[in-house]
XYZ file of N, CA, C and O in Angstrom:
852
model
N -21.509 -18.790 -12.616
C -20.291 -18.755 -11.800
C -19.788 -17.323 -11.766
O -19.400 -16.780 -12.785
N -19.814 -16.675 -10.633
C -19.459 -15.264 -10.536
C -18.051 -15.104 -9.976
O -17.525 -15.980 -9.316
N -17.462 -13.943 -10.274
C -16.101 -13.675 -9.833
C -15.972 -13.780 -8.329
O -14.993 -14.309 -7.823
N -16.980 -13.289 -7.576
C -16.867 -13.339 -6.121
C -16.812 -14.792 -5.624
O -16.231 -15.069 -4.591
N -17.470 -15.714 -6.340
C -17.399 -17.126 -5.954
C -15.991 -17.655 -6.138
O -15.492 -18.444 -5.347
N -15.338 -17.213 -7.219
C -13.948 -17.617 -7.437
C -13.049 -17.051 -6.346
O -12.167 -17.731 -5.839
N -13.303 -15.797 -5.955
C -12.490 -15.189 -4.904
C -12.630 -15.977 -3.616
O -11.654 -16.253 -2.929
N -13.874 -16.332 -3.264
C -14.088 -17.102 -2.038
C -13.379 -18.444 -2.103
O -12.782 -18.906 -1.137
N -13.434 -19.098 -3.260
C -12.762 -20.376 -3.448
C -11.263 -20.219 -3.286
O -10.597 -20.989 -2.608
N -10.721 -19.148 -3.904
C -9.282 -18.928 -3.860
C -8.803 -18.636 -2.436
O -7.797 -19.154 -1.984
N -9.533 -17.768 -1.725
C -9.155 -17.395 -0.359
C -9.263 -18.601 0.559
O -8.362 -18.887 1.352
N -10.372 -19.348 0.475
C -10.571 -20.500 1.346
C -9.528 -21.568 1.077
O -9.029 -22.217 1.997
N -9.143 -21.730 -0.183
C -8.123 -22.718 -0.519
C -6.790 -22.364 0.109
O -6.060 -23.228 0.584
N -6.457 -21.063 0.129
C -5.196 -20.626 0.734
C -5.203 -20.904 2.228
O -4.199 -21.297 2.815
N -6.366 -20.676 2.869
C -6.456 -20.920 4.306
C -6.236 -22.388 4.637
O -5.656 -22.742 5.651
N -6.737 -23.263 3.764
C -6.630 -24.695 4.021
C -5.326 -25.295 3.521
O -5.064 -26.474 3.701
N -4.521 -24.474 2.848
C -3.233 -24.947 2.369
C -3.334 -25.847 1.159
O -2.463 -26.668 0.897
N -4.415 -25.737 0.385
C -4.569 -26.541 -0.817
C -4.610 -25.635 -2.024
O -4.692 -24.417 -1.910
N -4.567 -26.243 -3.199
C -4.550 -25.474 -4.429
C -5.931 -25.506 -5.056
O -6.523 -26.573 -5.242
N -6.456 -24.354 -5.357
C -7.772 -24.282 -5.979
C -7.666 -24.636 -7.454
O -6.794 -24.138 -8.154
N -8.552 -25.522 -7.937
C -8.584 -25.871 -9.341
C -10.017 -25.719 -9.847
O -10.769 -26.688 -9.927
N -10.451 -24.496 -10.143
C -11.819 -24.294 -10.610
C -12.069 -25.040 -11.904
O -11.204 -25.097 -12.770
N -13.236 -25.624 -12.039
C -13.531 -26.413 -13.221
C -14.246 -25.589 -14.272
O -14.598 -26.094 -15.329
N -14.489 -24.309 -13.978
C -15.179 -23.447 -14.912
C -14.176 -22.569 -15.639
O -13.201 -22.110 -15.058
N -14.399 -22.352 -16.909
C -13.616 -21.387 -17.667
C -14.446 -20.107 -17.732
O -15.580 -20.115 -18.213
N -13.891 -19.016 -17.233
C -14.636 -17.766 -17.187
C -14.602 -17.081 -18.549
O -13.561 -17.014 -19.187
N -15.716 -16.612 -18.967
C -15.795 -15.848 -20.208
C -15.829 -14.379 -19.846
O -16.875 -13.819 -19.546
N -14.640 -13.765 -19.820
C -14.539 -12.364 -19.423
C -13.697 -11.632 -20.452
O -12.640 -12.110 -20.859
N -14.156 -10.498 -20.885
C -13.436 -9.732 -21.885
C -12.310 -8.965 -21.231
O -12.512 -8.266 -20.246
N -11.122 -9.074 -21.793
C -9.969 -8.336 -21.277
C -9.597 -7.261 -22.273
O -9.442 -7.519 -23.464
N -9.479 -6.068 -21.798
C -9.104 -4.946 -22.639
C -7.592 -4.938 -22.809
O -6.847 -4.597 -21.898
N -7.125 -5.317 -23.994
C -5.686 -5.432 -24.234
C -4.995 -4.080 -24.186
O -3.772 -4.010 -24.080
N -5.759 -2.991 -24.281
C -5.167 -1.650 -24.223
C -5.367 -1.038 -22.853
O -5.686 0.128 -22.702
N -5.155 -1.851 -21.804
C -5.381 -1.358 -20.447
C -4.359 -0.319 -20.036
O -4.580 0.466 -19.141
N -3.210 -0.294 -20.719
C -2.205 0.696 -20.369
C -2.365 1.911 -21.274
O -2.936 1.843 -22.346
N -1.846 3.045 -20.808
C -1.935 4.279 -21.584
C -0.673 4.415 -22.429
O 0.440 4.321 -21.912
N -0.842 4.606 -23.703
C 0.318 4.823 -24.564
C 0.790 6.271 -24.398
O 0.001 7.205 -24.471
N 2.075 6.439 -24.221
C 2.629 7.754 -23.915
C 3.643 8.129 -24.989
O 4.355 7.273 -25.512
N 3.702 9.391 -25.311
C 4.667 9.849 -26.302
C 6.084 9.525 -25.872
O 6.443 9.637 -24.703
N 6.914 9.117 -26.845
C 8.313 8.802 -26.546
C 9.207 10.036 -26.649
O 10.418 9.931 -26.539
N 8.602 11.197 -26.864
C 9.387 12.430 -26.942
C 10.088 12.672 -25.607
O 9.469 12.672 -24.552
N 11.409 12.880 -25.618
C 12.148 13.052 -24.354
C 11.626 14.222 -23.533
O 11.232 15.260 -24.068
N 11.609 14.021 -22.222
C 11.229 15.095 -21.307
C 12.480 15.917 -21.022
O 13.424 15.442 -20.396
N 12.527 17.145 -21.515
C 13.730 17.964 -21.381
C 13.803 18.658 -20.034
O 14.862 19.062 -19.596
N 12.653 18.819 -19.376
C 12.641 19.450 -18.066
C 11.505 18.841 -17.277
O 10.441 18.549 -17.833
N 11.705 18.655 -15.977
C 10.712 17.918 -15.217
C 9.345 18.592 -15.197
O 8.318 17.942 -15.048
N 9.301 19.921 -15.394
C 8.004 20.593 -15.399
C 7.190 20.224 -16.641
O 5.990 20.477 -16.714
N 7.862 19.653 -17.657
C 7.156 19.164 -18.836
C 6.665 17.728 -18.644
O 6.017 17.180 -19.525
N 6.998 17.143 -17.517
C 6.620 15.764 -17.249
C 5.106 15.672 -17.107
O 4.504 16.384 -16.308
N 4.463 14.803 -17.869
C 3.003 14.724 -17.783
C 2.542 14.005 -16.522
O 3.290 13.254 -15.905
N 1.305 14.254 -16.133
C 0.651 13.447 -15.106
C -0.038 12.293 -15.822
O -0.782 12.507 -16.777
N 0.226 11.099 -15.372
C -0.244 9.908 -16.076
C -1.093 9.060 -15.136
O -0.688 8.788 -14.006
N -2.242 8.653 -15.614
C -3.098 7.733 -14.867
C -3.137 6.401 -15.596
O -3.433 6.352 -16.795
N -2.814 5.351 -14.864
C -2.740 4.011 -15.436
C -3.691 3.073 -14.718
O -3.869 3.157 -13.503
N -4.282 2.152 -15.473
C -5.051 1.074 -14.891
C -4.156 -0.143 -14.720
O -3.389 -0.506 -15.606
N -4.261 -0.767 -13.562
C -3.422 -1.907 -13.199
C -4.331 -3.124 -13.016
O -5.018 -3.241 -12.000
N -4.352 -4.054 -13.986
C -5.353 -5.122 -13.968
C -5.037 -6.236 -12.983
O -3.887 -6.485 -12.646
N -6.085 -6.927 -12.563
C -5.929 -8.133 -11.746
C -5.886 -9.353 -12.660
O -6.091 -9.246 -13.874
N -5.621 -10.515 -12.068
C -5.578 -11.759 -12.844
C -6.198 -12.872 -12.014
O -6.334 -12.781 -10.786
N -6.577 -13.926 -12.708
C -6.942 -15.166 -12.031
C -6.110 -16.282 -12.621
O -5.582 -16.169 -13.735
N -5.941 -17.356 -11.871
C -5.300 -18.568 -12.365
C -6.411 -19.572 -12.668
O -7.159 -19.961 -11.779
N -6.523 -19.967 -13.930
C -7.578 -20.910 -14.293
C -7.324 -22.283 -13.690
O -8.257 -23.041 -13.453
N -6.051 -22.621 -13.460
C -5.707 -23.816 -12.687
C -4.289 -23.663 -12.192
O -3.516 -22.836 -12.687
N -3.920 -24.427 -11.208
C -2.546 -24.500 -10.697
C -2.169 -25.971 -10.594
O -2.889 -26.763 -9.983
N -1.040 -26.321 -11.188
C -0.595 -27.710 -11.167
C 0.850 -27.763 -10.681
O 1.715 -27.090 -11.230
N 1.101 -28.523 -9.636
C 2.464 -28.684 -9.111
C 3.234 -29.647 -10.003
O 2.810 -30.790 -10.221
N 4.361 -29.199 -10.532
C 5.165 -30.039 -11.427
C 6.412 -30.595 -10.756
O 7.077 -31.455 -11.324
N 6.742 -30.120 -9.555
C 7.917 -30.627 -8.869
C 8.324 -29.723 -7.727
O 7.834 -28.594 -7.608
N 9.197 -30.233 -6.879
C 9.683 -29.466 -5.735
C 11.122 -29.047 -5.980
O 11.953 -29.839 -6.409
N 11.426 -27.798 -5.688
C 12.760 -27.262 -5.912
C 13.628 -27.497 -4.689
O 13.122 -27.737 -3.585
N 14.949 -27.410 -4.853
C 15.869 -27.603 -3.714
C 15.642 -26.616 -2.575
O 15.941 -26.923 -1.422
N 15.098 -25.417 -2.898
C 14.879 -24.409 -1.851
C 13.578 -24.627 -1.088
O 13.220 -23.836 -0.225
N 12.865 -25.711 -1.413
C 11.642 -26.023 -0.691
C 10.373 -25.519 -1.360
O 9.280 -25.955 -1.010
N 10.521 -24.594 -2.319
C 9.361 -24.112 -3.053
C 8.997 -25.101 -4.165
O 9.792 -25.971 -4.522
N 7.799 -24.931 -4.701
C 7.330 -25.834 -5.749
C 7.273 -25.127 -7.108
O 6.945 -23.937 -7.184
N 7.596 -25.873 -8.155
C 7.376 -25.381 -9.506
C 5.911 -25.586 -9.865
O 5.345 -26.645 -9.586
N 5.323 -24.568 -10.489
C 3.902 -24.613 -10.807
C 3.676 -24.390 -12.296
O 4.424 -23.645 -12.943
N 2.662 -25.032 -12.815
C 2.177 -24.738 -14.165
C 0.793 -24.122 -14.014
O -0.034 -24.613 -13.233
N 0.545 -23.048 -14.747
C -0.724 -22.361 -14.575
C -1.102 -21.624 -15.845
O -0.273 -21.424 -16.749
N -2.350 -21.225 -15.916
C -2.837 -20.342 -16.973
C -3.276 -19.044 -16.319
O -4.124 -19.042 -15.422
N -2.652 -17.933 -16.734
C -3.013 -16.608 -16.243
C -4.080 -16.008 -17.142
O -3.943 -16.021 -18.367
N -5.114 -15.484 -16.519
C -6.156 -14.767 -17.264
C -6.283 -13.381 -16.653
O -6.609 -13.240 -15.470
N -5.995 -12.355 -17.451
C -6.157 -10.982 -16.987
C -7.629 -10.605 -17.070
O -8.314 -10.950 -18.034
N -8.122 -9.921 -16.062
C -9.553 -9.633 -15.969
C -9.805 -8.135 -15.836
O -8.896 -7.357 -15.537
N -11.047 -7.769 -16.067
C -11.432 -6.355 -16.022
C -11.739 -5.908 -14.601
O -12.850 -5.482 -14.280
N -10.756 -6.019 -13.765
C -10.798 -5.484 -12.401
C -9.473 -4.759 -12.205
O -8.409 -5.381 -12.340
N -9.529 -3.480 -11.929
C -8.318 -2.662 -11.969
C -8.107 -1.848 -10.691
O -9.060 -1.341 -10.102
N -6.837 -1.710 -10.316
C -6.421 -0.623 -9.446
C -6.056 0.543 -10.367
O -5.768 0.346 -11.555
N -6.037 1.747 -9.816
C -5.656 2.918 -10.610
C -4.461 3.592 -9.951
O -4.465 3.845 -8.742
N -3.419 3.855 -10.745
C -2.225 4.541 -10.262
C -2.058 5.842 -11.029
O -2.101 5.843 -12.267
N -1.880 6.940 -10.302
C -1.666 8.244 -10.920
C -0.263 8.723 -10.576
O 0.114 8.807 -9.398
N 0.510 9.038 -11.601
C 1.913 9.452 -11.458
C 2.031 10.934 -11.770
O 1.609 11.396 -12.834
N 2.618 11.697 -10.855
C 2.847 13.124 -11.097
C 4.144 13.551 -10.425
O 4.531 12.991 -9.391
N 4.815 14.538 -11.007
C 6.084 14.992 -10.427
C 5.827 15.920 -9.255
O 4.775 16.566 -9.152
N 6.776 15.992 -8.351
C 6.738 16.948 -7.244
C 7.798 18.007 -7.493
O 8.570 17.931 -8.455
N 7.870 19.005 -6.619
C 8.885 20.050 -6.742
C 10.124 19.743 -5.916
O 11.014 20.591 -5.778
N 10.195 18.536 -5.362
C 11.341 18.121 -4.553
C 12.217 17.173 -5.351
O 11.717 16.212 -5.947
N 13.514 17.455 -5.381
C 14.423 16.558 -6.091
C 14.743 15.331 -5.229
O 14.611 15.360 -4.003
N 15.174 14.280 -5.891
C 15.403 13.015 -5.205
C 16.502 13.123 -4.156
O 16.321 12.727 -3.002
N 17.646 13.677 -4.561
C 18.757 13.789 -3.604
C 19.045 12.451 -2.962
O 19.325 11.465 -3.649
N 18.984 12.398 -1.621
C 19.196 11.147 -0.890
C 17.871 10.490 -0.491
O 17.864 9.556 0.311
N 16.771 10.979 -1.037
C 15.461 10.457 -0.666
C 15.055 9.290 -1.560
O 15.710 8.986 -2.564
N 13.950 8.645 -1.206
C 13.366 7.653 -2.087
C 12.912 8.333 -3.372
O 12.466 9.487 -3.349
N 13.002 7.666 -4.513
C 12.670 8.317 -5.787
C 11.184 8.564 -5.992
O 10.802 9.340 -6.862
N 10.341 7.898 -5.209
C 8.894 8.099 -5.334
C 8.271 8.195 -3.950
O 8.803 7.689 -2.961
N 7.131 8.877 -3.891
C 6.284 8.837 -2.705
C 5.005 8.106 -3.091
O 4.579 8.151 -4.256
N 4.404 7.449 -2.130
C 3.209 6.651 -2.387
C 2.104 7.114 -1.451
O 2.278 7.115 -0.225
N 0.991 7.531 -2.019
C -0.124 8.009 -1.208
C -1.327 7.083 -1.345
O -1.491 6.402 -2.348
N -2.141 7.087 -0.311
C -3.359 6.289 -0.235
C -3.060 4.785 -0.225
O -3.872 3.978 -0.689
N -1.911 4.419 0.310
C -1.535 2.999 0.350
C -1.239 2.528 1.765
O -0.642 1.469 1.955
N -1.669 3.328 2.752
C -1.366 2.976 4.139
C -1.994 1.646 4.548
O -1.466 0.925 5.404
N -3.101 1.294 3.906
C -3.798 0.052 4.247
C -3.196 -1.166 3.547
O -3.601 -2.292 3.817
N -2.240 -0.936 2.649
C -1.655 -2.044 1.880
C -0.482 -2.664 2.627
O -0.411 -3.886 2.792
N 0.451 -1.837 3.069
C 1.595 -2.308 3.849
C 1.807 -1.361 5.024
O 1.617 -0.148 4.892
N 2.217 -1.909 6.170
C 2.483 -1.070 7.340
C 3.645 -0.123 7.085
O 3.624 1.034 7.482
N 4.678 -0.643 6.404
C 5.851 0.153 6.076
C 5.834 0.429 4.573
O 5.902 -0.508 3.772
N 5.725 1.698 4.154
C 5.675 2.003 2.722
C 6.853 1.423 1.938
O 6.702 1.076 0.762
N 8.015 1.314 2.571
C 9.197 0.781 1.879
C 9.018 -0.677 1.482
O 9.741 -1.188 0.629
N 8.043 -1.362 2.107
C 7.785 -2.762 1.766
C 6.854 -2.905 0.566
O 6.664 -4.019 0.061
N 6.269 -1.804 0.124
C 5.337 -1.867 -0.996
C 6.095 -2.125 -2.299
O 7.148 -1.539 -2.550
N 5.544 -2.991 -3.135
C 6.211 -3.353 -4.391
C 6.339 -2.172 -5.347
O 7.219 -2.171 -6.212
N 5.490 -1.175 -5.208
C 5.614 0.010 -6.060
C 6.906 0.761 -5.733
O 7.654 1.165 -6.630
N 7.170 0.934 -4.444
C 8.417 1.587 -4.010
C 9.613 0.747 -4.443
O 10.615 1.269 -4.968
N 9.522 -0.563 -4.226
C 10.625 -1.459 -4.595
C 10.887 -1.422 -6.102
O 12.027 -1.523 -6.545
N 9.816 -1.280 -6.882
C 9.971 -1.210 -8.334
C 10.782 0.015 -8.740
O 11.683 -0.070 -9.589
N 10.476 1.169 -8.138
C 11.192 2.406 -8.466
C 12.671 2.288 -8.110
O 13.548 2.681 -8.895
N 12.955 1.737 -6.943
C 14.350 1.586 -6.506
C 15.092 0.625 -7.417
O 16.232 0.885 -7.839
N 14.461 -0.504 -7.744
C 15.105 -1.512 -8.599
C 15.345 -0.973 -10.009
O 16.367 -1.271 -10.637
N 14.415 -0.169 -10.500
C 14.557 0.394 -11.848
C 15.757 1.332 -11.935
O 16.564 1.246 -12.876
N 15.903 2.203 -10.952
C 17.043 3.127 -10.964
C 18.354 2.386 -10.711
O 19.397 2.735 -11.282
N 18.324 1.356 -9.879
C 19.534 0.559 -9.640
C 19.988 -0.117 -10.930
O 21.192 -0.159 -11.237
N 19.047 -0.631 -11.702
C 19.378 -1.255 -12.985
C 19.988 -0.219 -13.926
O 20.988 -0.491 -14.611
N 19.386 0.973 -13.976
C 19.892 2.029 -14.851
C 21.312 2.446 -14.456
O 22.160 2.698 -15.321
N 21.567 2.522 -13.161
C 22.913 2.867 -12.694
C 23.907 1.763 -13.018
O 25.016 2.023 -13.501
N 23.528 0.514 -12.758
C 24.433 -0.607 -12.993
C 24.782 -0.786 -14.464
O 25.843 -1.308 -14.798
N 23.891 -0.348 -15.327
C 24.135 -0.457 -16.771
C 24.566 0.873 -17.368
O 24.520 1.066 -18.583
N 24.986 1.799 -16.494
C 25.572 3.079 -16.891
C 24.638 3.904 -17.783
O 25.085 4.649 -18.651
N 23.345 3.766 -17.556
C 22.376 4.604 -18.258
C 22.268 5.949 -17.559
O 22.084 6.983 -18.207
N 22.406 5.915 -16.234
C 22.322 7.125 -15.418
C 23.425 7.119 -14.376
O 23.918 6.062 -13.977
N 23.784 8.312 -13.913
C 24.733 8.447 -12.815
C 23.992 8.878 -11.558
O 22.841 9.339 -11.620
N 24.635 8.743 -10.421
C 24.038 9.186 -9.157
C 23.694 10.670 -9.191
O 22.657 11.097 -8.678
N 24.577 11.464 -9.781
C 24.347 12.909 -9.815
C 23.136 13.254 -10.679
O 22.383 14.195 -10.359
N 22.932 12.517 -11.762
C 21.757 12.757 -12.602
C 20.469 12.422 -11.855
O 19.510 13.194 -11.870
N 20.483 11.279 -11.191
C 19.294 10.847 -10.461
C 18.958 11.828 -9.339
O 17.793 12.153 -9.114
N 19.982 12.323 -8.660
C 19.769 13.214 -7.520
C 19.048 14.499 -7.924
O 18.337 15.113 -7.110
N 19.187 14.920 -9.183
C 18.589 16.167 -9.637
C 17.154 15.984 -10.147
O 16.469 16.963 -10.427
N 16.730 14.766 -10.267
C 15.381 14.507 -10.766
C 14.332 14.767 -9.693
O 14.612 14.652 -8.501
N 13.113 15.092 -10.113
C 12.047 15.290 -9.123
C 11.540 13.953 -8.594
O 11.534 12.942 -9.300
N 11.123 13.960 -7.356
C 10.443 12.795 -6.798
C 9.084 12.666 -7.485
O 8.390 13.650 -7.710
N 8.730 11.448 -7.837
C 7.437 11.179 -8.459
C 6.449 10.750 -7.379
O 6.743 9.849 -6.586
N 5.305 11.411 -7.338
C 4.252 10.999 -6.423
C 3.329 10.020 -7.142
O 2.881 10.290 -8.263
N 3.070 8.893 -6.505
C 2.179 7.876 -7.067
C 0.993 7.725 -6.124
O 1.155 7.375 -4.952
N -0.187 8.013 -6.640
C -1.408 7.871 -5.850
C -2.096 6.578 -6.250
O -2.346 6.333 -7.437
N -2.386 5.739 -5.273
C -2.964 4.419 -5.528
C -4.431 4.399 -5.110
O -4.768 4.700 -3.967
N -5.293 4.049 -6.057
C -6.697 3.754 -5.754
C -6.868 2.243 -5.878
O -6.861 1.700 -6.989
N -7.003 1.589 -4.735
C -7.021 0.125 -4.687
C -8.453 -0.389 -4.807
O -9.328 -0.024 -4.012
N -8.674 -1.241 -5.784
C -9.992 -1.836 -5.984
C -9.957 -3.369 -5.907
O -10.959 -3.982 -5.547
N -8.825 -3.970 -6.261
C -8.724 -5.432 -6.193
C -8.493 -5.844 -4.740
O -7.696 -5.217 -4.036
N -9.180 -6.875 -4.261
C -9.020 -7.307 -2.865
C -7.637 -7.885 -2.622
O -7.076 -8.585 -3.477
N -7.079 -7.570 -1.476
C -5.747 -8.057 -1.138
C -5.828 -9.471 -0.555
O -6.784 -9.829 0.125
N -4.802 -10.278 -0.838
C -4.731 -11.623 -0.303
C -5.674 -12.611 -0.953
O -5.891 -13.705 -0.433
N -6.227 -12.241 -2.114
C -7.188 -13.123 -2.796
C -6.565 -13.869 -3.965
O -7.258 -14.557 -4.701
N -5.262 -13.725 -4.151
C -4.592 -14.414 -5.250
C -4.807 -13.773 -6.605
O -4.618 -14.416 -7.636
N -5.186 -12.479 -6.614
C -5.468 -11.796 -7.875
C -4.267 -11.026 -8.417
O -4.372 -10.384 -9.465
N -3.158 -11.064 -7.713
C -1.931 -10.448 -8.220
C -1.934 -8.941 -8.214
O -1.197 -8.317 -8.995
N -2.728 -8.318 -7.345
C -2.806 -6.860 -7.346
C -1.476 -6.176 -7.090
O -1.111 -5.214 -7.777
N -0.728 -6.674 -6.104
C 0.570 -6.071 -5.799
C 1.555 -6.235 -6.943
O 2.300 -5.300 -7.281
N 1.569 -7.408 -7.560
C 2.462 -7.653 -8.701
C 2.086 -6.781 -9.886
O 2.951 -6.259 -10.603
N 0.783 -6.610 -10.107
C 0.322 -5.757 -11.196
C 0.707 -4.306 -10.954
O 1.170 -3.607 -11.869
N 0.532 -3.813 -9.716
C 0.955 -2.454 -9.369
C 2.452 -2.271 -9.610
O 2.894 -1.235 -10.110
N 3.214 -3.279 -9.257
C 4.668 -3.243 -9.448
C 5.011 -3.122 -10.929
O 5.841 -2.297 -11.326
N 4.367 -3.942 -11.751
C 4.623 -3.909 -13.191
C 4.221 -2.565 -13.795
O 4.943 -2.002 -14.639
N 3.090 -2.039 -13.360
C 2.630 -0.745 -13.854
C 3.625 0.356 -13.495
O 3.911 1.245 -14.305
N 4.151 0.300 -12.285
C 5.152 1.284 -11.861
C 6.420 1.168 -12.704
O 6.981 2.185 -13.142
N 6.882 -0.048 -12.947
C 8.096 -0.237 -13.756
C 7.919 0.361 -15.157
O 8.787 1.097 -15.646
N 6.798 0.054 -15.795
C 6.591 0.521 -17.168
C 6.396 2.033 -17.243
O 6.953 2.697 -18.126
N 5.639 2.582 -16.307
C 5.349 4.010 -16.360
C 6.574 4.844 -15.991
O 6.875 5.855 -16.642
N 7.298 4.432 -14.962
C 8.505 5.173 -14.578
C 9.589 5.062 -15.649
O 10.349 6.005 -15.873
N 9.656 3.932 -16.305
C 10.592 3.772 -17.418
C 10.315 4.830 -18.488
O 11.244 5.389 -19.086
N 9.044 5.123 -18.716
C 8.659 6.142 -19.702
C 8.895 7.555 -19.171
O 9.484 8.395 -19.850
N 8.453 7.813 -17.938
C 8.615 9.154 -17.370
C 10.078 9.549 -17.257
O 10.446 10.705 -17.511
N 10.908 8.596 -16.847
C 12.329 8.884 -16.666
C 13.131 8.700 -17.952
O 14.348 8.869 -17.937
N 12.456 8.341 -19.043
C 13.102 8.204 -20.353
C 14.312 7.267 -20.302
O 15.366 7.555 -20.864
N 14.156 6.136 -19.625
C 15.268 5.180 -19.512
C 15.435 4.347 -20.772
O 16.525 3.858 -21.058
N 14.357 4.138 -21.503
C 14.447 3.404 -22.760
C 14.655 1.908 -22.601
O 15.143 1.259 -23.538
N 14.297 1.354 -21.438
C 14.479 -0.082 -21.252
C 13.412 -0.849 -22.021
O 12.273 -0.414 -22.149
N 13.800 -2.014 -22.536
C 12.866 -2.853 -23.275
C 11.955 -3.600 -22.309
O 12.246 -3.709 -21.110
N 10.868 -4.158 -22.828
C 9.989 -4.963 -21.990
C 10.714 -6.181 -21.438
O 10.430 -6.623 -20.319
N 11.637 -6.720 -22.203
C 12.405 -7.870 -21.715
C 13.264 -7.467 -20.519
O 13.364 -8.207 -19.530
N 13.890 -6.307 -20.580
C 14.669 -5.821 -19.437
C 13.769 -5.554 -18.232
O 14.130 -5.874 -17.098
N 12.600 -4.994 -18.492
C 11.659 -4.748 -17.402
C 11.179 -6.053 -16.780
O 10.998 -6.154 -15.561
N 10.986 -7.081 -17.606
C 10.565 -8.380 -17.070
C 11.660 -8.987 -16.202
O 11.376 -9.629 -15.181
N 12.919 -8.796 -16.583
C 14.029 -9.297 -15.767
C 14.061 -8.616 -14.409
O 14.274 -9.257 -13.380
N 13.840 -7.304 -14.402
C 13.784 -6.566 -13.134
C 12.589 -7.040 -12.321
O 12.685 -7.310 -11.120
N 11.451 -7.159 -12.982
C 10.224 -7.545 -12.295
C 10.277 -8.932 -11.696
O 9.730 -9.165 -10.604
N 10.942 -9.859 -12.375
C 11.023 -11.246 -11.887
C 11.739 -11.328 -10.547
O 11.479 -12.247 -9.758
N 12.629 -10.385 -10.277
C 13.340 -10.374 -8.998
C 12.478 -9.796 -7.882
O 12.795 -9.976 -6.703
N 11.408 -9.116 -8.261
C 10.526 -8.507 -7.272
C 9.330 -9.382 -6.944
O 8.789 -9.322 -5.847
N 8.923 -10.195 -7.894
C 7.780 -11.080 -7.673
C 7.572 -11.990 -8.862
O 7.745 -11.566 -10.015
N 7.207 -13.236 -8.613
C 7.083 -14.231 -9.680
C 6.008 -13.874 -10.694
O 6.094 -14.265 -11.869
N 4.971 -13.137 -10.265
C 3.870 -12.806 -11.166
C 4.074 -11.484 -11.902
O 3.301 -11.167 -12.819
N 5.086 -10.724 -11.542
C 5.262 -9.394 -12.147
C 5.455 -9.463 -13.662
O 4.835 -8.688 -14.410
N 6.285 -10.387 -14.184
C 6.500 -10.403 -15.643
C 5.232 -10.587 -16.467
O 5.135 -10.048 -17.572
N 4.250 -11.341 -15.958
C 3.029 -11.560 -16.747
C 2.280 -10.259 -16.969
O 1.675 -10.037 -18.024
N 2.353 -9.345 -16.002
C 1.658 -8.063 -16.154
C 2.429 -7.122 -17.074
O 1.835 -6.237 -17.688
N 3.741 -7.285 -17.161
C 4.517 -6.531 -18.146
C 4.237 -7.078 -19.542
O 4.114 -6.324 -20.510
N 4.109 -8.402 -19.634
C 3.728 -9.046 -20.898
C 2.368 -8.541 -21.347
O 2.128 -8.290 -22.533
N 1.437 -8.399 -20.393
C 0.164 -7.741 -20.665
C -0.865 -8.550 -21.407
O -1.811 -7.998 -21.957
N -0.702 -9.884 -21.432
C -1.655 -10.739 -22.131
C -1.884 -12.008 -21.321
O -1.057 -12.379 -20.479
N -2.978 -12.709 -21.624
C -3.188 -14.021 -21.035
C -2.040 -14.943 -21.453
O -1.506 -14.807 -22.558
N -1.645 -15.855 -20.576
C -0.487 -16.687 -20.899
C -0.498 -17.973 -20.104
O -1.121 -18.080 -19.033
N 0.186 -18.974 -20.639
C 0.461 -20.222 -19.929
C 1.876 -20.135 -19.387
O 2.795 -19.750 -20.097
N 2.054 -20.464 -18.133
C 3.398 -20.384 -17.536
C 3.676 -21.654 -16.740
O 2.758 -22.326 -16.269
């Protein structure tokens, strides 16, 4: 049973409006250290900000089970998430332009992902992260305005629309890495709260392990 067979099953199931329930358990090794550990030493000046390359893993659902229908018309699901060794790569580096009234990040090599860059979950993650920091009085508008814009280069390897959670994983990777670069000091629990508002699968990638949900 190969991964591409699972992808075909998952995609075809979405087209037919049914839920795929593969009967095979995949034996795939997941590298628990898929993220890069970064020094917690405060960045005193943006020119000291490191360039960071992160791997953003994909996932599969070993099964999906509908447990009930919610008042908003969506369904509650029970599933098992399995993180797999298929990664997008995100590279974060500072620019010489301060944020001011601009978006806090630029995104390159992602034109094929969304027609409007502002719709990309990576951009939304950066905006939501700074909004949380402002709302909790961690940062002020004037502080944020003086920071450099972060350029994020995306190398996409996971297929889009295949149910592998690539966009959610990219979002989670952006939240965790920007939290470190900007020295916000938010906990993983706080990041999961932010991520849950951006996408239902985002918290699992912040958790960073296989899980039942």
